[in-house]
PDB file of C-alpha atoms (C1' of nucleotides) in Angstrom:
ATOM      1  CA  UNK F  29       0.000   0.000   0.000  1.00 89.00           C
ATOM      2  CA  UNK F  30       2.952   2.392   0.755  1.00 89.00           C
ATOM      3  CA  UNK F  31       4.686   1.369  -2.182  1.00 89.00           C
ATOM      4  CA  UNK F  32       1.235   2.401  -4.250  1.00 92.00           C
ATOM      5  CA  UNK F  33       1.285   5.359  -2.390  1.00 94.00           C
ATOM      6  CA  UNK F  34       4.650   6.804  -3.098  1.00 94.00           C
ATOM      7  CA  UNK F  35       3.824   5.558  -6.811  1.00 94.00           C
ATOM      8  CA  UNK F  36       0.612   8.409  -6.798  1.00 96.00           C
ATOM      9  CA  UNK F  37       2.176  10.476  -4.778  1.00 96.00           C
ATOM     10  CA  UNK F  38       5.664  10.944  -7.420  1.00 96.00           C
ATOM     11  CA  UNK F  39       2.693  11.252 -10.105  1.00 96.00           C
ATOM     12  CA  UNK F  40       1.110  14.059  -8.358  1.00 96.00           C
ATOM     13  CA  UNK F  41       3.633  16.672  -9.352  1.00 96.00           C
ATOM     14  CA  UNK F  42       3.519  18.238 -12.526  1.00 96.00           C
ATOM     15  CA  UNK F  43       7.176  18.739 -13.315  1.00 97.00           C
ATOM     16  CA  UNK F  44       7.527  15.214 -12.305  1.00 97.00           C
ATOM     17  CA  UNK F  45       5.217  14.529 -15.035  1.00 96.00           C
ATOM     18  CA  UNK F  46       7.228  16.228 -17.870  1.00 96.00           C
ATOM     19  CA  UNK F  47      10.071  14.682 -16.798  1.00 96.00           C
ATOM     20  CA  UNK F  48       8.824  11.353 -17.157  1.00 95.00           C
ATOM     21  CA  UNK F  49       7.750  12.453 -20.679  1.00 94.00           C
ATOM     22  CA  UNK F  50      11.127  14.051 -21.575  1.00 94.00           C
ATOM     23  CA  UNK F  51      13.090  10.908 -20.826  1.00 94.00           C
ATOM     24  CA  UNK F  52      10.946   8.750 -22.630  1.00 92.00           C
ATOM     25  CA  UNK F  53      12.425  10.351 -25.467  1.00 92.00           C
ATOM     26  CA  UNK F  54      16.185  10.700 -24.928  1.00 92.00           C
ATOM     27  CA  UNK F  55      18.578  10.377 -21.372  1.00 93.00           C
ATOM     28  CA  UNK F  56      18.801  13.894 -20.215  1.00 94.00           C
ATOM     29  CA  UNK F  57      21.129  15.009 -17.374  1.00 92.00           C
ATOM     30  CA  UNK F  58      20.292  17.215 -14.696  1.00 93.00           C
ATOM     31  CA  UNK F  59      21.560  20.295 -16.380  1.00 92.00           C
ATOM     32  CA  UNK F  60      19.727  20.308 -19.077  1.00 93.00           C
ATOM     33  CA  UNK F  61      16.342  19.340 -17.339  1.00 95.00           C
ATOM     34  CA  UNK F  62      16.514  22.163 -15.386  1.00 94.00           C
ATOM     35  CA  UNK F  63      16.773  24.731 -18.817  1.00 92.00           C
ATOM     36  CA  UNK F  64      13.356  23.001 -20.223  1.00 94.00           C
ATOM     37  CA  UNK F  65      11.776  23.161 -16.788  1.00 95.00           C
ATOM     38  CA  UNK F  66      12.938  26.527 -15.828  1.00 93.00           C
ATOM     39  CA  UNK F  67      13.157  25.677 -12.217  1.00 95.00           C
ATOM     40  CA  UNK F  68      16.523  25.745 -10.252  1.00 94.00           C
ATOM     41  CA  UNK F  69      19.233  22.766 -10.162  1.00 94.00           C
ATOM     42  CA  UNK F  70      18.221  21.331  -6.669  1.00 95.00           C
ATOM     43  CA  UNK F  71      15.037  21.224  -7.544  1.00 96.00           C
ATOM     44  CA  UNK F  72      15.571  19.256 -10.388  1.00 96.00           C
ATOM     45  CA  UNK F  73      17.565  17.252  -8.059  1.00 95.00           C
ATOM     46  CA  UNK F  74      15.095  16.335  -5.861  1.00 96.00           C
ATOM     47  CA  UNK F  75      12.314  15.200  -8.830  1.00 97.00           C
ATOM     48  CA  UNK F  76      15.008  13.452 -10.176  1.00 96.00           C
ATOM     49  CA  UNK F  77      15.391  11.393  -6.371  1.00 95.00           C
ATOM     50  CA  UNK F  78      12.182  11.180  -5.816  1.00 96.00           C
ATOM     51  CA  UNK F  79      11.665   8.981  -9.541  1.00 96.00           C
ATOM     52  CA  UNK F  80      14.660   7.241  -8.869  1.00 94.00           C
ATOM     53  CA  UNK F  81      14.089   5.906  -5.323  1.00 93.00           C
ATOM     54  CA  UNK F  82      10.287   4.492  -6.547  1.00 93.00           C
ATOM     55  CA  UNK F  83      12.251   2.815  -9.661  1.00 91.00           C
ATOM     56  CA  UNK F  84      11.034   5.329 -12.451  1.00 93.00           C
ATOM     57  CA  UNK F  85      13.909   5.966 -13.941  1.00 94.00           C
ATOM     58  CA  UNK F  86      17.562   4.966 -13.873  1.00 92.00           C
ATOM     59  CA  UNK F  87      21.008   7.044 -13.654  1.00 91.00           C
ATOM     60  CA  UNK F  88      24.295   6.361 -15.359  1.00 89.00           C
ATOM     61  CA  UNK F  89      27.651   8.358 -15.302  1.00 86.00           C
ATOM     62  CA  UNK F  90      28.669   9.680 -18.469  1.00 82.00           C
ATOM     63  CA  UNK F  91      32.073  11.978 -18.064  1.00 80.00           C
ATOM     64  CA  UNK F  92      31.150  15.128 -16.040  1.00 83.00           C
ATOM     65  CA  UNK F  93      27.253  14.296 -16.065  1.00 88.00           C
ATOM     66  CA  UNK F  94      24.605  11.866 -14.786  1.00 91.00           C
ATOM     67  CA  UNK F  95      22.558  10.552 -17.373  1.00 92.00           C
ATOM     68  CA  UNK F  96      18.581  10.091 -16.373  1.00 94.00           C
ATOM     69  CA  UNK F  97      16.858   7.841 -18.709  1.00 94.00           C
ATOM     70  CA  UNK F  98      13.413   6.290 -17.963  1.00 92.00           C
ATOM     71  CA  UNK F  99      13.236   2.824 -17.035  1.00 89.00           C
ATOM     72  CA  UNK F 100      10.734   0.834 -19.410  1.00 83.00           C
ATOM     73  CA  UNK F 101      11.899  -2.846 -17.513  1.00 78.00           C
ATOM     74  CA  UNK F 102       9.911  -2.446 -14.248  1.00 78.00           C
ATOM     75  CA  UNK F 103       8.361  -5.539 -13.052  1.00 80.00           C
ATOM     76  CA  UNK F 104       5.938  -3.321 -11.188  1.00 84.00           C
ATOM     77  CA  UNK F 105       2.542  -3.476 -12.599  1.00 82.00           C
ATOM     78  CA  UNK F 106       1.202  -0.203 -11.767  1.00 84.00           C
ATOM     79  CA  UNK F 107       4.710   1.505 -12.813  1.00 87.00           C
ATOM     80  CA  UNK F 108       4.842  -0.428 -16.234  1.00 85.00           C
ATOM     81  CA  UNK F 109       1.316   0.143 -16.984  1.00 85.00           C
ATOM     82  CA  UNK F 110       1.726   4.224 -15.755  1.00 87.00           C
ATOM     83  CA  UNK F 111       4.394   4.550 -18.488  1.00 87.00           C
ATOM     84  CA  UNK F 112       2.691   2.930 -20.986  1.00 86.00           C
ATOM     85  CA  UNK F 113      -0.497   5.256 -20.275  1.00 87.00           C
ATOM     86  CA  UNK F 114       1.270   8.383 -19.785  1.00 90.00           C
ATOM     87  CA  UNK F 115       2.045   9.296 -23.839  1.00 89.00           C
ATOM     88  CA  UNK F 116      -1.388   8.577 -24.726  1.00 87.00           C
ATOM     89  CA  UNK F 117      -2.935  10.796 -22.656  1.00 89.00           C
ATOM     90  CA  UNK F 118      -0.431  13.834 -23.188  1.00 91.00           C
ATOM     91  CA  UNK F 119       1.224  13.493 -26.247  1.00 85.00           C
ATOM     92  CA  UNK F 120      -1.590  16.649 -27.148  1.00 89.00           C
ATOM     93  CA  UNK F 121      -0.693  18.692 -24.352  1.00 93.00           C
ATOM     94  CA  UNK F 122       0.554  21.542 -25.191  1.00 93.00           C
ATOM     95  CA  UNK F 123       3.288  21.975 -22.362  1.00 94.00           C
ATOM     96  CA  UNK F 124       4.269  18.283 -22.937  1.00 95.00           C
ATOM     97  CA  UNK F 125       5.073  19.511 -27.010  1.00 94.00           C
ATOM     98  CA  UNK F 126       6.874  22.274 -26.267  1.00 94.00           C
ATOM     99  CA  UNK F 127       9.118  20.091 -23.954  1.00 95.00           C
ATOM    100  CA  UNK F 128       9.528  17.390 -26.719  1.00 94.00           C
ATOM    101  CA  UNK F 129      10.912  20.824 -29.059  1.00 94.00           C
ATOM    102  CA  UNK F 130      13.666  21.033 -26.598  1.00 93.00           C
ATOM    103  CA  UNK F 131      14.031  17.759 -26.112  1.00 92.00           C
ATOM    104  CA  UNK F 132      15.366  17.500 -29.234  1.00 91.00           C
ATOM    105  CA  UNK F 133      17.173  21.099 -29.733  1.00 88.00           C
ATOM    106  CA  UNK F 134      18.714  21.093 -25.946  1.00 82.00           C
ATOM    107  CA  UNK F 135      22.822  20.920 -25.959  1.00 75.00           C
ATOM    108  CA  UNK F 136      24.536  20.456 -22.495  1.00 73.00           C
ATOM    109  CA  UNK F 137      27.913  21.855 -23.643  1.00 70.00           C
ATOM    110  CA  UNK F 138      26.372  25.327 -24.185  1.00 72.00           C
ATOM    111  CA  UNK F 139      24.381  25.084 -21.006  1.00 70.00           C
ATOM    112  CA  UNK F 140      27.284  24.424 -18.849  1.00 69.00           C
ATOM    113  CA  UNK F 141      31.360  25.657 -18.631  1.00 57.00           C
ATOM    114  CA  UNK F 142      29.243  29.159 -18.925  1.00 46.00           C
TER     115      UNK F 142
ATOM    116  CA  UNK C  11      -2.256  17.570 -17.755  1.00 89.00           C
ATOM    117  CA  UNK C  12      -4.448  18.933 -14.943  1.00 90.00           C
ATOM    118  CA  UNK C  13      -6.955  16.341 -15.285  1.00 89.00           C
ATOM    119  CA  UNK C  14      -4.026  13.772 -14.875  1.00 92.00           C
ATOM    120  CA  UNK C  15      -3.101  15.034 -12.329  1.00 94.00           C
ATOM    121  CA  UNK C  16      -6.319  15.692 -10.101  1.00 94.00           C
ATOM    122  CA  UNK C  17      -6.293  11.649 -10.856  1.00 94.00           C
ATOM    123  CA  UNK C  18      -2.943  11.113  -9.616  1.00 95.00           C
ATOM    124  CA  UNK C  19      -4.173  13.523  -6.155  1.00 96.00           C
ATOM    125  CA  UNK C  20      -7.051  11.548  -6.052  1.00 96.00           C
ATOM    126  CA  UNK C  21      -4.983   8.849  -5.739  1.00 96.00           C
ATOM    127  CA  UNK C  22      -2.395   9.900  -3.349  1.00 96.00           C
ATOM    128  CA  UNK C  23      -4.353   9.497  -0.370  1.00 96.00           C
ATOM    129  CA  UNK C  24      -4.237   5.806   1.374  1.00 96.00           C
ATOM    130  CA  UNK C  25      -8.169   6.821   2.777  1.00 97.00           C
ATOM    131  CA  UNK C  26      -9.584   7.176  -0.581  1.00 97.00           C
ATOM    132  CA  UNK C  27      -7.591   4.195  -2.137  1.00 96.00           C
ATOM    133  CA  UNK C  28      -9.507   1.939   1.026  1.00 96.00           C
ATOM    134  CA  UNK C  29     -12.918   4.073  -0.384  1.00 96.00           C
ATOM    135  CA  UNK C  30     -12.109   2.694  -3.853  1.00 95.00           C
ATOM    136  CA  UNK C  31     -11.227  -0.748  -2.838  1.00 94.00           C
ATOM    137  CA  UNK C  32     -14.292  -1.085  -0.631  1.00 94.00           C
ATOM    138  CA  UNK C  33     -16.495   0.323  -3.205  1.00 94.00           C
ATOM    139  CA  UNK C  34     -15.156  -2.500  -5.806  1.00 92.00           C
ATOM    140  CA  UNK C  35     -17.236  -4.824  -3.254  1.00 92.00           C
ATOM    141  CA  UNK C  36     -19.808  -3.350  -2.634  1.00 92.00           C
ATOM    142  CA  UNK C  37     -22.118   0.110  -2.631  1.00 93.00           C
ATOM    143  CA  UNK C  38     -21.912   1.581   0.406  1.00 94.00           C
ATOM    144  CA  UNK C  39     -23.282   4.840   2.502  1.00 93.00           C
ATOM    145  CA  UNK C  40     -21.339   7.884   3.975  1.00 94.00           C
ATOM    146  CA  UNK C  41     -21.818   6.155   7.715  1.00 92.00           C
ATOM    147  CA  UNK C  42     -20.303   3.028   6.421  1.00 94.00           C
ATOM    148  CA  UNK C  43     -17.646   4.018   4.788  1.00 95.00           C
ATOM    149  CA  UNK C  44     -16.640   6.372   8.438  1.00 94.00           C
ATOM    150  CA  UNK C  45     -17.554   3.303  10.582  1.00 93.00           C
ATOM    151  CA  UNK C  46     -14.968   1.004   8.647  1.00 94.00           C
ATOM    152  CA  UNK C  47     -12.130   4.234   7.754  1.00 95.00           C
ATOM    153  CA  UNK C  48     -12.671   5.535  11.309  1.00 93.00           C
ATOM    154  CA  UNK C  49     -12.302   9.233  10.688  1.00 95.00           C
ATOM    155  CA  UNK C  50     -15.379  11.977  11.228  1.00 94.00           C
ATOM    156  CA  UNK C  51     -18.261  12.114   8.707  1.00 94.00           C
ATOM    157  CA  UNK C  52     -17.067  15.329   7.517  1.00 95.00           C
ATOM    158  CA  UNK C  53     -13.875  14.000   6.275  1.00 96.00           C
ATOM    159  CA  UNK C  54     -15.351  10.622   4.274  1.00 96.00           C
ATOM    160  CA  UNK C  55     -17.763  13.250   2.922  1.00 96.00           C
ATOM    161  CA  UNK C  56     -14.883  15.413   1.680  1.00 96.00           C
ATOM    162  CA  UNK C  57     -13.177  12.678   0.375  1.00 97.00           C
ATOM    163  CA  UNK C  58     -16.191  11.309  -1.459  1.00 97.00           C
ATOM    164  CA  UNK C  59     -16.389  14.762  -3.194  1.00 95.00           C
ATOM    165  CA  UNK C  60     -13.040  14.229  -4.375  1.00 96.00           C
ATOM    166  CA  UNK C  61     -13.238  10.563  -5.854  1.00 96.00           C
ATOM    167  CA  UNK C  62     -16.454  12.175  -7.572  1.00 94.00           C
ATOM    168  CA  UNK C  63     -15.372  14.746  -9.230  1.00 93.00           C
ATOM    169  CA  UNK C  64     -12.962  13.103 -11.212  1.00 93.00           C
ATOM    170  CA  UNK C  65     -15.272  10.881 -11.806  1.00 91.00           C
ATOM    171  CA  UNK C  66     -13.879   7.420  -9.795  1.00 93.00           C
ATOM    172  CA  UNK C  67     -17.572   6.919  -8.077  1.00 94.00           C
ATOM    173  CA  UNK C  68     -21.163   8.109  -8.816  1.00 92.00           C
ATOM    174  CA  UNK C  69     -23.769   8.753  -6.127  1.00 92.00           C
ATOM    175  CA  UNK C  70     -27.082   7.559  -5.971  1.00 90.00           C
ATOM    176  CA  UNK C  71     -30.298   8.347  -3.289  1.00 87.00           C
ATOM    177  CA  UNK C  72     -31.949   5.324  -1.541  1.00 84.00           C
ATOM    178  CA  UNK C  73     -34.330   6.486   1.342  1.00 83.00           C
ATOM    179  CA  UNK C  74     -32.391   8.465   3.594  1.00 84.00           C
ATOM    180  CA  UNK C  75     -29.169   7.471   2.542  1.00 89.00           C
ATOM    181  CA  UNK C  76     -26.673   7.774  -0.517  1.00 92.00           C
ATOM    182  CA  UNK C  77     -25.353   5.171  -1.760  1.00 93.00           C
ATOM    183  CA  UNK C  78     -21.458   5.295  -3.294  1.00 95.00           C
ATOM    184  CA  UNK C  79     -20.210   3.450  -5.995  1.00 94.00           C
ATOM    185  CA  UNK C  80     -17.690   2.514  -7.567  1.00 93.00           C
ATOM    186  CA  UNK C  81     -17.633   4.042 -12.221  1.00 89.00           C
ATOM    187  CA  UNK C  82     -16.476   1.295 -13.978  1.00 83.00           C
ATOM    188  CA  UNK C  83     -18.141   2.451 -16.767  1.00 78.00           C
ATOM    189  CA  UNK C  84     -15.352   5.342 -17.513  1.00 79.00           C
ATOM    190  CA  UNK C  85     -14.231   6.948 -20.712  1.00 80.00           C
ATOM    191  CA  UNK C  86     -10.800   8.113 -19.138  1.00 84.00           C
ATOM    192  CA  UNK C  87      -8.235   5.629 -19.757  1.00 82.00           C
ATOM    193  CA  UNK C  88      -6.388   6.449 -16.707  1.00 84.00           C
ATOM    194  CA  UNK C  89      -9.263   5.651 -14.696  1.00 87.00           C
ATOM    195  CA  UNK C  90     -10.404   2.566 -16.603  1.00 85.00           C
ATOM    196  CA  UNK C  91      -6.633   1.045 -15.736  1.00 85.00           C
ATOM    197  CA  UNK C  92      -6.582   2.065 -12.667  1.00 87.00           C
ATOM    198  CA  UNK C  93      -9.827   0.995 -11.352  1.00 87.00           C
ATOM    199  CA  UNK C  94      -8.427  -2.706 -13.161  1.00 86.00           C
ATOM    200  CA  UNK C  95      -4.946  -2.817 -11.893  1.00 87.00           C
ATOM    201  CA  UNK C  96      -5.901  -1.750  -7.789  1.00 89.00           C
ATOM    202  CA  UNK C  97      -7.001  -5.086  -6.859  1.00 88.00           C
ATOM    203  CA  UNK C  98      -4.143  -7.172  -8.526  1.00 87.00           C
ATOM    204  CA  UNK C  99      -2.271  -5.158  -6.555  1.00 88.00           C
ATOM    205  CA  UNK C 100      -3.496  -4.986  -3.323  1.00 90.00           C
ATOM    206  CA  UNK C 101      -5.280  -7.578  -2.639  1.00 84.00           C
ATOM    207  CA  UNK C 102      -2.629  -8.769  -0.304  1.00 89.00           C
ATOM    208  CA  UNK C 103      -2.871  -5.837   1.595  1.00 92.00           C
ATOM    209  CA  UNK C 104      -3.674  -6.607   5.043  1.00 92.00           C
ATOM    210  CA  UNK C 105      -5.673  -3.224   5.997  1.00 94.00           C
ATOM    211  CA  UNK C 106      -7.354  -3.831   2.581  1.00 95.00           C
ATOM    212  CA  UNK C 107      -8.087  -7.529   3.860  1.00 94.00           C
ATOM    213  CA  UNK C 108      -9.374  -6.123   6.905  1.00 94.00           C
ATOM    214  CA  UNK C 109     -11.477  -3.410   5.369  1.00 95.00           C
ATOM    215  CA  UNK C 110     -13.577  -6.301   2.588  1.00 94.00           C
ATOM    216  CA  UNK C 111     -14.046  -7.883   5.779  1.00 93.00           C
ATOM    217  CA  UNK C 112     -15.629  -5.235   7.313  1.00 93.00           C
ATOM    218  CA  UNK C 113     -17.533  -4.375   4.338  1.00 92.00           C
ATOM    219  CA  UNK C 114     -19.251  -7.661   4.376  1.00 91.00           C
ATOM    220  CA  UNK C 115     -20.542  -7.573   8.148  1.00 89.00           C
ATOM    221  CA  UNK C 116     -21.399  -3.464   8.288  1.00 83.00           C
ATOM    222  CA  UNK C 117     -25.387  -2.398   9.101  1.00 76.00           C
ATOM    223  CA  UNK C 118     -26.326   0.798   8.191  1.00 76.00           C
ATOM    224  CA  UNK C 119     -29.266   0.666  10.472  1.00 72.00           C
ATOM    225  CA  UNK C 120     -26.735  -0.109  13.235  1.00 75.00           C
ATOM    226  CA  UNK C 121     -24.403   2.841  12.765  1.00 72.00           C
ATOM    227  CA  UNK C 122     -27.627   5.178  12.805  1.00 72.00           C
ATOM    228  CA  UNK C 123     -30.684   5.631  14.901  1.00 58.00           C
ATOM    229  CA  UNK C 124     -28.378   5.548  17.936  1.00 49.00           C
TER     230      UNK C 124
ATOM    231  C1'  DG U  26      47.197  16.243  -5.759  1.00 60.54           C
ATOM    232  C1'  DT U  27      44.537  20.257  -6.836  1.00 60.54           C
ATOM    233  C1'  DA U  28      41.173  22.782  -9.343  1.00 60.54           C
ATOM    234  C1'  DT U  29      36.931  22.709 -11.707  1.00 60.54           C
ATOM    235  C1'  DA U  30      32.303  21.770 -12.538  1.00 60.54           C
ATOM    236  C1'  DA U  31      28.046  18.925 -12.105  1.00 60.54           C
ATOM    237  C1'  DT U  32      25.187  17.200  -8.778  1.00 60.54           C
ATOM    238  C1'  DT U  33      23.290  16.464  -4.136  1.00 60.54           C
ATOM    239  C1'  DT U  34      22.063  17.855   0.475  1.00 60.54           C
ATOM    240  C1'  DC U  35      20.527  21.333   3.945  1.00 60.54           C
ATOM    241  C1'  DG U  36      17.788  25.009   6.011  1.00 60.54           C
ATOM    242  C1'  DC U  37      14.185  27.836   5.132  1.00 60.54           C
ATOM    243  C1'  DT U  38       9.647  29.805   3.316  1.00 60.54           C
ATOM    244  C1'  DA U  39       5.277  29.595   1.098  1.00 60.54           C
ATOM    245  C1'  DA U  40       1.537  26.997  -0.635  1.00 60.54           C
ATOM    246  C1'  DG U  41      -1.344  22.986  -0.446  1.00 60.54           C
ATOM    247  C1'  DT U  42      -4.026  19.456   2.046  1.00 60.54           C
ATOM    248  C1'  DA U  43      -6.035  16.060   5.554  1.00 60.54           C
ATOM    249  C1'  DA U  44      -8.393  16.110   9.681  1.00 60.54           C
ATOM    250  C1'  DC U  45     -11.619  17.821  13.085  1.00 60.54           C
ATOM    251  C1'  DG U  46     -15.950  19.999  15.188  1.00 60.54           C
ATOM    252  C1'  DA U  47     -19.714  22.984  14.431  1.00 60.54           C
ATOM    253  C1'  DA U  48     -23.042  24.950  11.587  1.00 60.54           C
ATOM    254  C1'  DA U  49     -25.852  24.609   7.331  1.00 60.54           C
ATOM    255  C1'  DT U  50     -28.396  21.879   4.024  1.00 60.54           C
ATOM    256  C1'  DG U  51     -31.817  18.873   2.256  1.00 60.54           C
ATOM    257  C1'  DA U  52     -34.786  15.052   1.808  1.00 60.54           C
ATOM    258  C1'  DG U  53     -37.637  11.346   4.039  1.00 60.54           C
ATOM    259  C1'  DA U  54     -40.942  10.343   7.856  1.00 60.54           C
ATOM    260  C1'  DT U  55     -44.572  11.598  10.976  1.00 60.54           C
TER     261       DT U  55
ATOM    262  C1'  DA D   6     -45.801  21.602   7.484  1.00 60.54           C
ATOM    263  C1'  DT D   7     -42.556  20.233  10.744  1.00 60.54           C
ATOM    264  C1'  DC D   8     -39.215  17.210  12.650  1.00 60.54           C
ATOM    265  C1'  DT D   9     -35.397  14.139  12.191  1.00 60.54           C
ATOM    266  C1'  DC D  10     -31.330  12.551  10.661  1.00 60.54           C
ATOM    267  C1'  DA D  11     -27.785  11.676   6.905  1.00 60.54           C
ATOM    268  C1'  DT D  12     -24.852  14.398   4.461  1.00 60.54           C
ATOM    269  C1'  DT D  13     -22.347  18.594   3.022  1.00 60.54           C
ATOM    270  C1'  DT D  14     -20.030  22.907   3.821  1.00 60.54           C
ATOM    271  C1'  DC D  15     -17.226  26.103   6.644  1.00 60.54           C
ATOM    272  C1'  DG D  16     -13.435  27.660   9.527  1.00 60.54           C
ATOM    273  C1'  DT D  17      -9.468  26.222  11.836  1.00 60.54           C
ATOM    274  C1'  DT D  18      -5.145  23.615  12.897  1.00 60.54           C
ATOM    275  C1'  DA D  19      -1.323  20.561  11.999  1.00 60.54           C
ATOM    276  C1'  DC D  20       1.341  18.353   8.599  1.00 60.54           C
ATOM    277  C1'  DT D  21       3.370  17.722   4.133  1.00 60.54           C
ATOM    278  C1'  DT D  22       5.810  19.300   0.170  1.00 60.54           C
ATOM    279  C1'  DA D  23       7.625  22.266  -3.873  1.00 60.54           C
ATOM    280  C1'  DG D  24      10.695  25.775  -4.459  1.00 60.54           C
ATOM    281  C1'  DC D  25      14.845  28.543  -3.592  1.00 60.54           C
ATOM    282  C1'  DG D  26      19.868  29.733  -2.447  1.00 60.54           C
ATOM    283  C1'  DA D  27      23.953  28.307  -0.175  1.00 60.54           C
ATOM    284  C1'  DA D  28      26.956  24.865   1.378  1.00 60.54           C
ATOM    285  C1'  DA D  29      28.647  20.161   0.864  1.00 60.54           C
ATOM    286  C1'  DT D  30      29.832  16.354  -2.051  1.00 60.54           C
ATOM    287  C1'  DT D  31      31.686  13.822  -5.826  1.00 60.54           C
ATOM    288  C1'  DA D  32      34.339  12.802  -9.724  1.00 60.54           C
ATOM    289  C1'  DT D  33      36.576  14.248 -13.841  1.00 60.54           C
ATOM    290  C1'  DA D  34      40.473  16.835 -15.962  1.00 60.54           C
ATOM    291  C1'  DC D  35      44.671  19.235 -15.651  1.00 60.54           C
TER     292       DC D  35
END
DNA sequence: GTATAATTTCGCTAAGTAACGAAATGAGAT
DNA sequence: ATCTCATTTCGTTACTTAGCGAAATTATAC
């Protein structure tokens, strides 16, 4: 029941939400999150703990940065099914579109070394 | 999005996940659902506003009493899998156990009329 | 080994929410 | 028509949580 919990409770947030969404397309790192979100690095960080402690979505060193990608091999029901759902249902928002756009254009090497 | 996530709220709240689970059994009255939660009328009623809303339940008059139950019938796709996937996975759940076991045995014309 | 830079943790503030008791509502029963 | 009783709404309190900036951590690169 906890376990569901926590599951609703990391849905409940919206930036959580977009996050989800922007790894499903490509492994972001922290960095370059926090540009599409517009919110500050430790908050980013703590969205980012809060997926990765209920199994959401893995991490993975890569040089100076920590990859995020999402992780499509839960054995959780509820978490595999959630991911499944999720694109269907937003794909249309309009938020969720305009985060796919930087998805794609986003470059970590301009938004660090500064 | 916001619908999504007034879903994912909904859902965040290990009262109104028991209101759900009980309401999979059986239809069931404001009084009820207090006697077997244990919490004040006033806060099953608020919850019950919130699970209707989004559309989890529907209410229906009988006498003096409303009766709650549990939409199966939803268009939302979210809710449809949901509603599905709750019992697979929590079953087990001893407070859940404990609450279908209660919702079996619970008199309506007992709680009232004191 | 030290410097650099990305990320995480900490302390705080503001906003949101569950719970309660009391008052208001509304529909059935007399 | 009034009374009764289940339910809802209101006002308050305590708790949780998202967000920020600064300090701490960690690991790469020189």
């Amino acid at each position: 029941m906890n376990n569901l919990l926590s599951i609703f409770k990391a849905l409940s947030d919206k930036n959580r939400i977009r996050i989800l969404l922007m790894l499903s397309k490509k492994k972001l790192c922290v960095c370059e999150i926090q540009d599409i979100l517009g919110v500050t690095v430790s908050t980013v960080s703590k969205h980012l703990s809060i997926l990765r402690d209920i199994g959401f979505i893995a991490d993975e060193k890569e040089g100076k940065w920590v990859n995020y990608s999402l992780n499509t091999a839960s054995k959780d029901i509820v978490l595999n099914q959630i991911i499944l759902i999720l694109p269907f249902y937003l794909n249309d928002d309009e938020l969720i579109q305009s985060d796919f756009e930087k998805v794609n254009t986003v470059c970590r090497k301009d938004l660090c070394n500064v």
